[in-house]
Backbone as JSON Lines, residues from 0, in Angstrom:
{"i":0,"aa":"X","n":[-11.5,108.41,-22.97],"ca":[-11.13,107.26,-22.14],"c":[-12.33,106.86,-21.27]}
{"i":1,"aa":"X","n":[-12.64,105.61,-21.22],"ca":[-13.83,105.18,-20.5],"c":[-13.6,105.22,-19.0]}
{"i":2,"aa":"X","n":[-14.71,105.34,-18.26],"ca":[-14.61,105.35,-16.8],"c":[-14.14,104.01,-16.27]}
{"i":3,"aa":"X","n":[-14.35,102.93,-17.06],"ca":[-13.93,101.6,-16.61],"c":[-12.41,101.47,-16.66]}
{"i":4,"aa":"X","n":[-11.78,102.26,-17.53],"ca":[-10.32,102.25,-17.59],"c":[-9.73,103.18,-16.52]}
{"i":5,"aa":"X","n":[-10.43,104.27,-16.25],"ca":[-9.94,105.22,-15.25],"c":[-9.96,104.63,-13.85]}
{"i":6,"aa":"X","n":[-10.96,103.79,-13.56],"ca":[-11.09,103.24,-12.22],"c":[-9.88,102.4,-11.8]}
{"i":7,"aa":"X","n":[-9.4,101.46,-12.65],"ca":[-8.19,100.72,-12.27],"c":[-6.98,101.64,-12.12]}
{"i":8,"aa":"X","n":[-6.9,102.69,-12.96],"ca":[-5.78,103.63,-12.84],"c":[-5.81,104.34,-11.49]}
{"i":9,"aa":"X","n":[-7.01,104.71,-11.05],"ca":[-7.14,105.38,-9.76],"c":[-6.71,104.45,-8.63]}
{"i":10,"aa":"X","n":[-7.1,103.19,-8.73],"ca":[-6.69,102.22,-7.71],"c":[-5.18,102.05,-7.7]}
{"i":11,"aa":"X","n":[-4.58,102.01,-8.9],"ca":[-3.14,101.85,-8.99],"c":[-2.43,103.05,-8.38]}
{"i":12,"aa":"X","n":[-2.92,104.26,-8.68],"ca":[-2.31,105.47,-8.14],"c":[-2.4,105.48,-6.62]}
{"i":13,"aa":"X","n":[-3.54,105.06,-6.07],"ca":[-3.69,105.02,-4.62],"c":[-2.73,104.01,-4.01]}
{"i":14,"aa":"X","n":[-2.57,102.86,-4.66],"ca":[-1.68,101.83,-4.13],"c":[-0.24,102.33,-4.1]}
{"i":15,"aa":"X","n":[0.18,103.01,-5.17],"ca":[1.55,103.51,-5.22],"c":[1.77,104.52,-4.1]}
{"i":16,"aa":"X","n":[0.8,105.44,-3.91],"ca":[0.93,106.44,-2.86],"c":[0.92,105.79,-1.48]}
{"i":17,"aa":"X","n":[0.03,104.82,-1.29],"ca":[-0.1,104.18,0.02],"c":[1.16,103.41,0.39]}
{"i":18,"aa":"X","n":[1.79,102.78,-0.59],"ca":[2.94,101.94,-0.29],"c":[4.23,102.74,-0.22]}
{"i":19,"aa":"X","n":[4.22,104.0,-0.62],"ca":[5.47,104.75,-0.68],"c":[6.04,105.02,0.71]}
{"i":20,"aa":"X","n":[5.21,105.1,1.75],"ca":[5.75,105.27,3.09],"c":[6.62,104.08,3.45]}
{"i":21,"aa":"X","n":[6.13,102.87,3.22],"ca":[6.92,101.68,3.52],"c":[8.27,101.74,2.82]}
{"i":22,"aa":"X","n":[8.26,102.05,1.53],"ca":[9.5,102.11,0.76],"c":[10.44,103.17,1.31]}
{"i":23,"aa":"X","n":[9.91,104.36,1.57],"ca":[10.75,105.47,2.01],"c":[11.34,105.23,3.39]}
{"i":24,"aa":"X","n":[10.52,104.75,4.32],"ca":[11.04,104.55,5.68],"c":[12.01,103.38,5.72]}
{"i":25,"aa":"X","n":[11.74,102.32,4.95],"ca":[12.67,101.19,4.91],"c":[14.01,101.62,4.32]}
{"i":26,"aa":"X","n":[13.97,102.4,3.24],"ca":[15.22,102.9,2.66],"c":[15.99,103.75,3.66]}
{"i":27,"aa":"X","n":[15.27,104.59,4.4],"ca":[15.92,105.44,5.4],"c":[16.52,104.59,6.52]}
{"i":28,"aa":"X","n":[15.8,103.57,6.95],"ca":[16.3,102.69,8.01],"c":[17.53,101.92,7.57]}
{"i":29,"aa":"X","n":[17.49,101.36,6.38],"ca":[18.63,100.59,5.89],"c":[19.84,101.5,5.71]}
{"i":30,"aa":"X","n":[19.61,102.73,5.27],"ca":[20.72,103.69,5.17],"c":[21.38,103.9,6.52]}
{"i":31,"aa":"X","n":[20.59,103.93,7.58],"ca":[21.15,104.12,8.92],"c":[22.15,103.03,9.27]}
{"i":32,"aa":"X","n":[21.92,101.81,8.77],"ca":[22.82,100.7,9.1],"c":[24.17,100.83,8.4]}
{"i":33,"aa":"X","n":[24.28,101.75,7.46],"ca":[25.56,101.95,6.76],"c":[26.4,103.04,7.42]}
{"i":34,"aa":"X","n":[25.85,103.69,8.45],"ca":[26.55,104.8,9.09],"c":[27.26,104.35,10.36]}
{"i":35,"aa":"X","n":[28.55,104.68,10.48],"ca":[29.29,104.3,11.7],"c":[28.84,105.15,12.88]}
{"i":36,"aa":"X","n":[28.24,104.51,13.87],"ca":[27.7,105.21,15.04],"c":[28.13,104.47,16.3]}
{"i":37,"aa":"X","n":[28.71,105.19,17.23],"ca":[29.05,104.65,18.54],"c":[27.87,104.86,19.49]}
{"i":38,"aa":"X","n":[27.51,103.82,20.22],"ca":[26.38,103.94,21.15],"c":[26.75,104.9,22.27]}
{"i":39,"aa":"X","n":[25.99,105.98,22.37],"ca":[26.29,107.02,23.36],"c":[25.02,107.83,23.6]}
{"i":40,"aa":"X","n":[24.48,107.72,24.8],"ca":[23.25,108.43,25.13],"c":[23.47,109.68,25.96]}
{"i":41,"aa":"X","n":[24.69,110.22,25.94],"ca":[24.99,111.4,26.74],"c":[24.1,112.58,26.36]}
{"i":42,"aa":"X","n":[23.85,113.43,27.34],"ca":[23.02,114.63,27.14],"c":[23.79,115.64,26.3]}
{"i":43,"aa":"X","n":[23.13,116.18,25.28],"ca":[23.72,117.23,24.44],"c":[22.71,118.36,24.29]}
{"i":44,"aa":"X","n":[23.2,119.58,24.28],"ca":[22.35,120.72,23.98],"c":[22.16,120.76,22.46]}
{"i":45,"aa":"X","n":[20.89,120.72,22.03],"ca":[20.59,120.61,20.6],"c":[19.96,121.88,20.06]}
{"i":46,"aa":"X","n":[20.15,122.08,18.77],"ca":[19.39,123.12,18.08],"c":[17.92,122.7,18.08]}
{"i":47,"aa":"X","n":[17.05,123.68,17.89],"ca":[15.62,123.38,17.83],"c":[14.95,124.35,16.87]}
{"i":48,"aa":"X","n":[14.1,123.84,15.98],"ca":[13.86,122.42,15.69],"c":[14.98,121.83,14.84]}
{"i":49,"aa":"X","n":[14.87,120.57,14.52],"ca":[15.83,119.91,13.65],"c":[17.16,119.6,14.3]}
{"i":50,"aa":"X","n":[17.22,119.59,15.63],"ca":[18.48,119.33,16.3],"c":[18.84,117.85,16.33]}
{"i":51,"aa":"X","n":[20.14,117.59,16.38],"ca":[20.61,116.2,16.43],"c":[21.92,116.16,17.18]}
{"i":52,"aa":"X","n":[22.19,115.02,17.79],"ca":[23.5,114.8,18.4],"c":[24.51,114.6,17.27]}
{"i":53,"aa":"X","n":[25.82,114.65,17.56],"ca":[26.8,114.42,16.5],"c":[26.52,113.12,15.74]}
{"i":54,"aa":"X","n":[26.74,113.15,14.44],"ca":[26.34,112.04,13.57],"c":[27.02,110.72,13.91]}
{"i":55,"aa":"X","n":[28.16,110.78,14.59],"ca":[28.9,109.54,14.88],"c":[28.5,108.89,16.19]}
{"i":56,"aa":"X","n":[27.48,109.45,16.88],"ca":[27.0,108.83,18.1],"c":[25.48,108.71,18.04]}
{"i":57,"aa":"X","n":[24.92,107.88,18.92],"ca":[23.47,107.74,18.96],"c":[23.05,106.54,19.78]}
{"i":58,"aa":"X","n":[21.74,106.46,20.0],"ca":[21.14,105.34,20.72],"c":[19.98,104.82,19.87]}
{"i":59,"aa":"X","n":[19.18,103.92,20.45],"ca":[18.12,103.29,19.66],"c":[17.11,104.31,19.13]}
{"i":60,"aa":"X","n":[16.77,105.3,19.95],"ca":[15.8,106.3,19.52],"c":[16.3,107.13,18.35]}
{"i":61,"aa":"X","n":[17.61,107.35,18.3],"ca":[18.17,108.15,17.21],"c":[18.01,107.48,15.85]}
{"i":62,"aa":"X","n":[17.92,106.16,15.83],"ca":[17.65,105.46,14.57],"c":[16.31,105.9,14.01]}
{"i":63,"aa":"X","n":[15.28,105.94,14.87],"ca":[13.96,106.39,14.43],"c":[13.97,107.87,14.08]}
{"i":64,"aa":"X","n":[14.55,108.68,14.96],"ca":[14.56,110.13,14.76],"c":[15.2,110.48,13.43]}
{"i":65,"aa":"X","n":[16.34,109.9,13.14],"ca":[17.06,110.22,11.9],"c":[16.35,109.65,10.68]}
{"i":66,"aa":"X","n":[15.74,108.49,10.82],"ca":[15.03,107.89,9.69],"c":[13.79,108.71,9.33]}
{"i":67,"aa":"X","n":[13.01,109.09,10.33],"ca":[11.83,109.92,10.06],"c":[12.23,111.3,9.55]}
{"i":68,"aa":"X","n":[13.34,111.83,10.04],"ca":[13.79,113.14,9.58],"c":[14.16,113.09,8.1]}
{"i":69,"aa":"X","n":[14.65,111.94,7.65],"ca":[14.95,111.77,6.22],"c":[13.68,111.88,5.38]}
{"i":70,"aa":"X","n":[12.53,111.61,6.0],"ca":[11.23,111.75,5.33],"c":[10.62,113.13,5.57]}
{"i":71,"aa":"X","n":[11.35,114.0,6.26],"ca":[10.85,115.34,6.52],"c":[10.04,115.48,7.79]}
{"i":72,"aa":"X","n":[10.1,114.48,8.67],"ca":[9.33,114.48,9.92],"c":[10.29,114.69,11.09]}
{"i":73,"aa":"X","n":[10.04,115.72,11.9],"ca":[10.92,116.07,13.01],"c":[10.3,115.62,14.33]}
{"i":74,"aa":"X","n":[10.71,114.45,14.8],"ca":[10.18,113.94,16.06],"c":[10.59,114.8,17.25]}
{"i":75,"aa":"X","n":[11.72,115.46,17.17],"ca":[12.1,116.38,18.24],"c":[11.02,117.44,18.42]}
{"i":76,"aa":"X","n":[10.6,118.05,17.34],"ca":[9.6,119.11,17.38],"c":[8.23,118.56,17.79]}
{"i":77,"aa":"X","n":[7.85,117.44,17.2],"ca":[6.54,116.87,17.49],"c":[6.4,116.47,18.95]}
{"i":78,"aa":"X","n":[7.41,115.79,19.47],"ca":[7.35,115.35,20.87],"c":[7.39,116.56,21.8]}
{"i":79,"aa":"X","n":[8.26,117.52,21.5],"ca":[8.37,118.7,22.38],"c":[7.05,119.47,22.43]}
{"i":80,"aa":"X","n":[6.43,119.68,21.28],"ca":[5.17,120.43,21.25],"c":[4.07,119.69,22.0]}
{"i":81,"aa":"X","n":[4.04,118.36,21.85],"ca":[3.01,117.59,22.55],"c":[3.25,117.61,24.06]}
{"i":82,"aa":"X","n":[4.52,117.56,24.45],"ca":[4.83,117.6,25.88],"c":[4.56,118.98,26.48]}
{"i":83,"aa":"X","n":[4.74,120.02,25.7],"ca":[4.42,121.36,26.2],"c":[2.94,121.47,26.57]}
{"i":84,"aa":"X","n":[2.11,120.84,25.78],"ca":[0.67,120.94,25.99],"c":[0.1,119.83,26.88]}
{"i":85,"aa":"X","n":[0.86,118.74,27.04],"ca":[0.33,117.57,27.76],"c":[1.42,116.94,28.63]}
{"i":86,"aa":"X","n":[2.15,117.75,29.37],"ca":[3.31,117.24,30.1],"c":[2.94,116.11,31.05]}
{"i":87,"aa":"X","n":[1.77,116.2,31.68],"ca":[1.39,115.18,32.66],"c":[1.15,113.81,32.02]}
{"i":88,"aa":"X","n":[0.92,113.77,30.73],"ca":[0.7,112.5,30.04],"c":[2.0,111.71,29.88]}
{"i":89,"aa":"X","n":[3.12,112.38,30.06],"ca":[4.43,111.78,29.84],"c":[5.09,111.41,31.17]}
{"i":90,"aa":"X","n":[6.01,110.43,31.15],"ca":[6.6,109.95,32.41],"c":[7.85,110.71,32.85]}
{"i":91,"aa":"X","n":[8.09,111.89,32.29],"ca":[9.34,112.61,32.58],"c":[9.52,112.94,34.06]}
{"i":92,"aa":"X","n":[8.46,113.32,34.74],"ca":[8.59,113.62,36.16],"c":[8.79,112.35,36.97]}
{"i":93,"aa":"X","n":[8.0,111.33,36.67],"ca":[8.06,110.08,37.42],"c":[9.41,109.39,37.26]}
{"i":94,"aa":"X","n":[9.94,109.36,36.04],"ca":[11.17,108.61,35.79],"c":[12.43,109.45,36.0]}
{"i":95,"aa":"X","n":[12.42,110.7,35.49],"ca":[13.63,111.52,35.51],"c":[13.54,112.74,36.41]}
{"i":96,"aa":"X","n":[12.41,112.94,37.07],"ca":[12.27,114.05,38.0],"c":[12.15,115.42,37.35]}
{"i":97,"aa":"X","n":[11.81,115.46,36.08],"ca":[11.69,116.74,35.38],"c":[10.35,117.4,35.68]}
{"i":98,"aa":"X","n":[10.33,118.71,35.64],"ca":[9.1,119.45,35.9],"c":[8.59,120.18,34.66]}
{"i":99,"aa":"X","n":[9.33,120.09,33.57],"ca":[8.91,120.72,32.32],"c":[9.61,120.02,31.16]}
{"i":100,"aa":"X","n":[9.12,120.2,29.94],"ca":[9.75,119.55,28.79],"c":[11.18,120.02,28.58]}
{"i":101,"aa":"X","n":[11.99,119.15,28.0],"ca":[13.38,119.46,27.66],"c":[13.6,119.04,26.21]}
{"i":102,"aa":"X","n":[13.66,120.01,25.31],"ca":[13.76,119.73,23.88],"c":[15.08,119.08,23.49]}
{"i":103,"aa":"X","n":[16.04,119.04,24.4],"ca":[17.33,118.44,24.11],"c":[17.33,116.92,24.25]}
{"i":104,"aa":"X","n":[16.42,116.38,25.04],"ca":[16.51,114.95,25.38],"c":[15.19,114.21,25.33]}
{"i":105,"aa":"X","n":[14.06,114.9,25.48],"ca":[12.77,114.21,25.62],"c":[12.5,113.22,24.5]}
{"i":106,"aa":"X","n":[12.75,113.62,23.26],"ca":[12.45,112.77,22.11],"c":[13.43,111.61,21.98]}
{"i":107,"aa":"X","n":[14.51,111.63,22.72],"ca":[15.52,110.58,22.65],"c":[15.31,109.51,23.73]}
{"i":108,"aa":"X","n":[14.2,109.59,24.44],"ca":[13.91,108.63,25.5],"c":[12.75,107.74,25.08]}
{"i":109,"aa":"X","n":[12.97,106.44,25.15],"ca":[11.97,105.47,24.68],"c":[10.61,105.67,25.35]}
{"i":110,"aa":"X","n":[10.52,105.79,26.68],"ca":[9.18,105.95,27.28],"c":[8.42,107.16,26.75]}
{"i":111,"aa":"X","n":[9.12,108.24,26.44],"ca":[8.45,109.41,25.87],"c":[7.95,109.12,24.46]}
{"i":112,"aa":"X","n":[8.76,108.45,23.65],"ca":[8.31,108.09,22.3],"c":[7.11,107.16,22.37]}
{"i":113,"aa":"X","n":[7.11,106.24,23.32],"ca":[5.97,105.33,23.46],"c":[4.69,106.11,23.73]}
{"i":114,"aa":"X","n":[4.76,107.08,24.63],"ca":[3.57,107.89,24.93],"c":[3.16,108.69,23.7]}
{"i":115,"aa":"X","n":[4.12,109.27,23.01],"ca":[3.78,110.05,21.82],"c":[3.08,109.17,20.79]}
{"i":116,"aa":"X","n":[3.62,107.99,20.55],"ca":[3.01,107.11,19.55],"c":[1.65,106.59,20.02]}
{"i":117,"aa":"X","n":[1.5,106.35,21.3],"ca":[0.19,105.94,21.82],"c":[-0.85,107.03,21.61]}
{"i":118,"aa":"X","n":[-0.41,108.28,21.61],"ca":[-1.32,109.41,21.45],"c":[-1.55,109.78,19.99]}
{"i":119,"aa":"X","n":[-0.55,109.55,19.13],"ca":[-0.62,110.11,17.78],"c":[-0.41,109.09,16.65]}
{"i":120,"aa":"X","n":[-0.11,107.86,16.97],"ca":[0.09,106.84,15.94],"c":[-1.03,105.8,16.05]}
{"i":121,"aa":"X","n":[-1.04,104.89,15.13],"ca":[-1.96,103.76,15.21],"c":[-1.34,102.72,16.15]}
{"i":122,"aa":"X","n":[-2.05,102.38,17.2],"ca":[-1.56,101.39,18.16],"c":[-1.98,100.01,17.69]}
{"i":123,"aa":"X","n":[-1.0,99.13,17.54],"ca":[-1.24,97.79,17.0],"c":[-1.06,96.73,18.08]}
{"i":124,"aa":"X","n":[-1.48,95.53,17.77],"ca":[-1.43,94.44,18.74],"c":[0.01,94.04,19.06]}
{"i":125,"aa":"X","n":[0.25,93.7,20.32],"ca":[1.56,93.21,20.76],"c":[1.52,91.68,20.76]}
{"i":126,"aa":"X","n":[1.46,91.1,19.6],"ca":[1.29,89.65,19.5],"c":[2.61,88.96,19.24]}
{"i":127,"aa":"X","n":[2.57,87.64,19.26],"ca":[3.72,86.83,18.86],"c":[3.49,86.22,17.49]}
{"i":128,"aa":"X","n":[2.56,86.79,16.74],"ca":[2.23,86.34,15.39],"c":[3.03,87.17,14.39]}
{"i":129,"aa":"X","n":[3.9,86.52,13.66],"ca":[4.78,87.22,12.72],"c":[3.99,88.0,11.67]}
{"i":130,"aa":"X","n":[2.79,87.52,11.35],"ca":[1.98,88.17,10.32],"c":[1.48,89.55,10.76]}
{"i":131,"aa":"X","n":[1.53,89.84,12.04],"ca":[1.03,91.12,12.54],"c":[2.04,92.25,12.38]}
{"i":132,"aa":"X","n":[3.26,91.93,11.98],"ca":[4.32,92.93,11.92],"c":[4.7,93.21,10.47]}
{"i":133,"aa":"X","n":[4.54,94.46,10.06],"ca":[4.76,94.87,8.68],"c":[5.9,95.88,8.6]}
{"i":134,"aa":"X","n":[6.52,95.96,7.42],"ca":[7.57,96.95,7.2],"c":[7.04,98.35,7.52]}
{"i":135,"aa":"X","n":[7.83,99.1,8.28],"ca":[7.43,100.44,8.69],"c":[6.81,100.49,10.07]}
{"i":136,"aa":"X","n":[6.53,99.33,10.68],"ca":[5.99,99.31,12.04],"c":[7.1,99.63,13.04]}
{"i":137,"aa":"X","n":[6.71,100.27,14.12],"ca":[7.6,100.58,15.24],"c":[7.31,99.58,16.35]}
{"i":138,"aa":"X","n":[8.37,99.03,16.95],"ca":[8.21,98.07,18.04],"c":[9.1,98.51,19.2]}
{"i":139,"aa":"X","n":[8.58,98.4,20.41],"ca":[9.39,98.66,21.6],"c":[9.45,97.4,22.46]}
{"i":140,"aa":"X","n":[10.52,97.28,23.21],"ca":[10.76,96.11,24.06],"c":[11.26,96.55,25.42]}
{"i":141,"aa":"X","n":[11.24,95.61,26.37],"ca":[11.92,95.8,27.64],"c":[13.05,94.78,27.69]}
{"i":142,"aa":"X","n":[14.28,95.28,27.76],"ca":[15.45,94.42,27.81],"c":[15.75,94.03,29.25]}
{"i":143,"aa":"X","n":[16.57,93.0,29.45],"ca":[16.98,92.66,30.81],"c":[17.59,93.87,31.51]}
{"i":144,"aa":"X","n":[17.32,93.99,32.8],"ca":[17.78,95.15,33.54],"c":[16.81,96.31,33.47]}
{"i":145,"aa":"X","n":[15.59,96.03,32.99],"ca":[14.54,97.05,32.91],"c":[14.95,98.21,31.99]}
{"i":146,"aa":"X","n":[15.56,97.85,30.86],"ca":[16.02,98.85,29.89],"c":[15.07,98.89,28.7]}
{"i":147,"aa":"X","n":[14.41,100.01,28.45],"ca":[13.51,100.11,27.3],"c":[14.31,100.22,26.0]}
{"i":148,"aa":"X","n":[13.75,99.67,24.94],"ca":[14.42,99.64,23.64],"c":[13.38,99.85,22.56]}
{"i":149,"aa":"X","n":[13.81,100.36,21.4],"ca":[12.87,100.61,20.31],"c":[13.57,100.4,18.97]}
{"i":150,"aa":"X","n":[12.8,99.94,17.98],"ca":[13.34,99.73,16.63],"c":[12.19,99.7,15.64]}
{"i":151,"aa":"X","n":[12.53,99.42,14.38],"ca":[11.5,99.4,13.33],"c":[11.66,98.18,12.43]}
{"i":152,"aa":"X","n":[10.52,97.71,11.95],"ca":[10.46,96.55,11.06],"c":[10.82,96.99,9.64]}
{"i":153,"aa":"X","n":[11.63,96.16,8.96],"ca":[11.92,96.4,7.55],"c":[11.38,95.24,6.72]}
{"i":154,"aa":"X","n":[11.59,95.3,5.42],"ca":[10.97,94.32,4.52],"c":[11.87,93.13,4.21]}
{"i":155,"aa":"X","n":[12.89,92.91,5.02],"ca":[13.76,91.75,4.88],"c":[13.3,90.67,5.86]}
{"i":156,"aa":"X","n":[13.38,89.42,5.44],"ca":[12.94,88.3,6.27],"c":[14.15,87.46,6.67]}
{"i":157,"aa":"X","n":[14.2,87.08,7.94],"ca":[15.3,86.26,8.44],"c":[15.18,84.84,7.92]}
{"i":158,"aa":"X","n":[16.26,84.32,7.38],"ca":[16.26,82.93,6.96],"c":[16.21,82.05,8.2]}
{"i":159,"aa":"X","n":[15.45,81.0,8.12],"ca":[15.33,80.1,9.26],"c":[14.11,80.42,10.09]}
{"i":160,"aa":"X","n":[14.07,81.58,10.74],"ca":[12.94,81.91,11.61],"c":[11.75,82.43,10.82]}
{"i":161,"aa":"X","n":[11.99,83.08,9.7],"ca":[10.9,83.69,8.94],"c":[10.41,84.99,9.53]}
{"i":162,"aa":"X","n":[11.1,85.49,10.54],"ca":[10.71,86.75,11.17],"c":[11.16,87.94,10.32]}
{"i":163,"aa":"X","n":[10.38,89.02,10.31],"ca":[10.87,90.23,9.66],"c":[12.04,90.79,10.46]}
{"i":164,"aa":"X","n":[13.02,91.31,9.77],"ca":[14.18,91.87,10.45],"c":[13.86,93.25,11.02]}
{"i":165,"aa":"X","n":[14.62,93.61,12.04],"ca":[14.46,94.88,12.75],"c":[15.72,95.72,12.58]}
{"i":166,"aa":"X","n":[15.55,97.0,12.27],"ca":[16.67,97.94,12.32],"c":[16.61,98.65,13.66]}
{"i":167,"aa":"X","n":[17.72,98.61,14.39],"ca":[17.76,99.15,15.75],"c":[19.21,99.36,16.14]}
{"i":168,"aa":"X","n":[19.41,99.97,17.3],"ca":[20.75,100.13,17.86],"c":[20.69,99.67,19.31]}
{"i":169,"aa":"X","n":[21.23,98.49,19.54],"ca":[21.17,97.91,20.89],"c":[22.52,98.02,21.6]}
{"i":170,"aa":"X","n":[23.45,98.76,20.98],"ca":[24.75,98.96,21.6],"c":[25.92,98.82,20.65]}
{"i":171,"aa":"X","n":[25.65,98.28,19.45],"ca":[26.71,98.05,18.47],"c":[26.61,99.0,17.28]}
{"i":172,"aa":"X","n":[25.78,100.02,17.4],"ca":[25.5,100.88,16.26],"c":[24.29,100.36,15.51]}
{"i":173,"aa":"X","n":[23.74,101.14,14.59],"ca":[22.56,100.71,13.84],"c":[22.82,99.41,13.09]}
{"i":174,"aa":"X","n":[21.92,98.45,13.25],"ca":[22.08,97.15,12.61],"c":[20.71,96.59,12.25]}
{"i":175,"aa":"X","n":[20.71,95.63,11.35],"ca":[19.5,94.92,10.96],"c":[19.64,93.5,11.46]}
{"i":176,"aa":"X","n":[18.72,93.07,12.34],"ca":[18.88,91.75,12.94],"c":[17.54,91.09,13.22]}
{"i":177,"aa":"X","n":[17.61,89.78,13.47],"ca":[16.43,88.97,13.77],"c":[16.22,88.97,15.28]}
{"i":178,"aa":"X","n":[15.52,90.0,15.77],"ca":[15.34,90.1,17.23],"c":[13.92,90.5,17.62]}
{"i":179,"aa":"X","n":[12.98,90.4,16.69],"ca":[11.62,90.83,16.96],"c":[11.05,90.19,18.22]}
{"i":180,"aa":"X","n":[11.25,88.88,18.37],"ca":[10.68,88.16,19.51],"c":[11.73,87.78,20.56]}
{"i":181,"aa":"X","n":[12.88,88.46,20.53],"ca":[13.96,88.13,21.47],"c":[13.71,88.67,22.87]}
{"i":182,"aa":"X","n":[12.89,89.7,22.98],"ca":[12.63,90.34,24.27],"c":[11.13,90.6,24.39]}
{"i":183,"aa":"X","n":[10.7,90.97,25.58],"ca":[9.29,91.26,25.82],"c":[8.87,92.51,25.06]}
{"i":184,"aa":"X","n":[7.87,92.36,24.2],"ca":[7.36,93.48,23.42],"c":[6.45,94.33,24.3]}
{"i":185,"aa":"X","n":[6.73,95.64,24.34],"ca":[5.94,96.55,25.17],"c":[5.11,97.53,24.35]}
{"i":186,"aa":"X","n":[5.34,97.58,23.06],"ca":[4.58,98.5,22.22],"c":[4.71,98.14,20.75]}
{"i":187,"aa":"X","n":[3.67,98.43,19.99],"ca":[3.66,98.15,18.55],"c":[2.82,99.25,17.9]}
{"i":188,"aa":"X","n":[3.44,100.04,17.05],"ca":[2.78,101.23,16.51],"c":[3.06,101.37,15.01]}
{"i":189,"aa":"X","n":[2.21,102.17,14.39],"ca":[2.45,102.56,13.0],"c":[2.24,104.07,12.91]}
{"i":190,"aa":"X","n":[3.31,104.8,12.63],"ca":[3.27,106.26,12.58],"c":[3.58,106.71,11.16]}
{"i":191,"aa":"X","n":[2.51,107.01,10.42],"ca":[2.64,107.41,9.02],"c":[2.45,108.92,8.93]}
{"i":192,"aa":"X","n":[3.43,109.64,8.4],"ca":[3.28,111.1,8.27],"c":[2.07,111.47,7.43]}
{"i":193,"aa":"X","n":[1.53,112.65,7.7],"ca":[0.32,113.1,7.01],"c":[0.51,113.2,5.5]}
{"i":194,"aa":"X","n":[1.75,113.34,5.06],"ca":[2.01,113.47,3.63],"c":[1.75,112.17,2.87]}
{"i":195,"aa":"X","n":[1.67,111.08,3.59],"ca":[1.44,109.78,2.98],"c":[0.0,109.34,3.22]}
{"i":196,"aa":"X","n":[-0.52,108.51,2.34],"ca":[-1.87,107.96,2.51],"c":[-1.76,106.47,2.75]}
{"i":197,"aa":"X","n":[-2.61,105.98,3.64],"ca":[-2.68,104.53,3.86],"c":[-4.13,104.12,3.94]}
């Protein structure tokens, strides 16, 4: 087989591997929208690692946590380990008065996830340009009442606006909706597990 034939095959193989994160995370996110979940951010004592609140409850962060866990990535463990080594980088003391990491709740708080992604993910522009947002991107917002929120971009496009749809839980359970530019964007990240290539 000639090297000229092998080269396109290598490019094709790289493309398939590079795009598989988008496919896998989007599938995981859309699956979340099929699960009946009541919005409930109550504190629960969790197993560690791999701990989760009961499957029938959750908040916006749990959509990300459960979707990434479907890909074999444990944000509970990652956030806890990073906070153990870099507690001062996180807002836990300033916002919640904590003096040490808490593996039961830290990863379920939007400000902590924002810091983790700022430290370990690719930080992207917070623009109002729809072209800047791709399937698999993580976006955070500030809702009225100074409430932080987080969700992820999927590969579905809203009719009319042309905006990519977001999978998130804003109080009605996991849903896919056209809300990318509905609130002030406070963060835009891309967190691809090491098992994937981009």
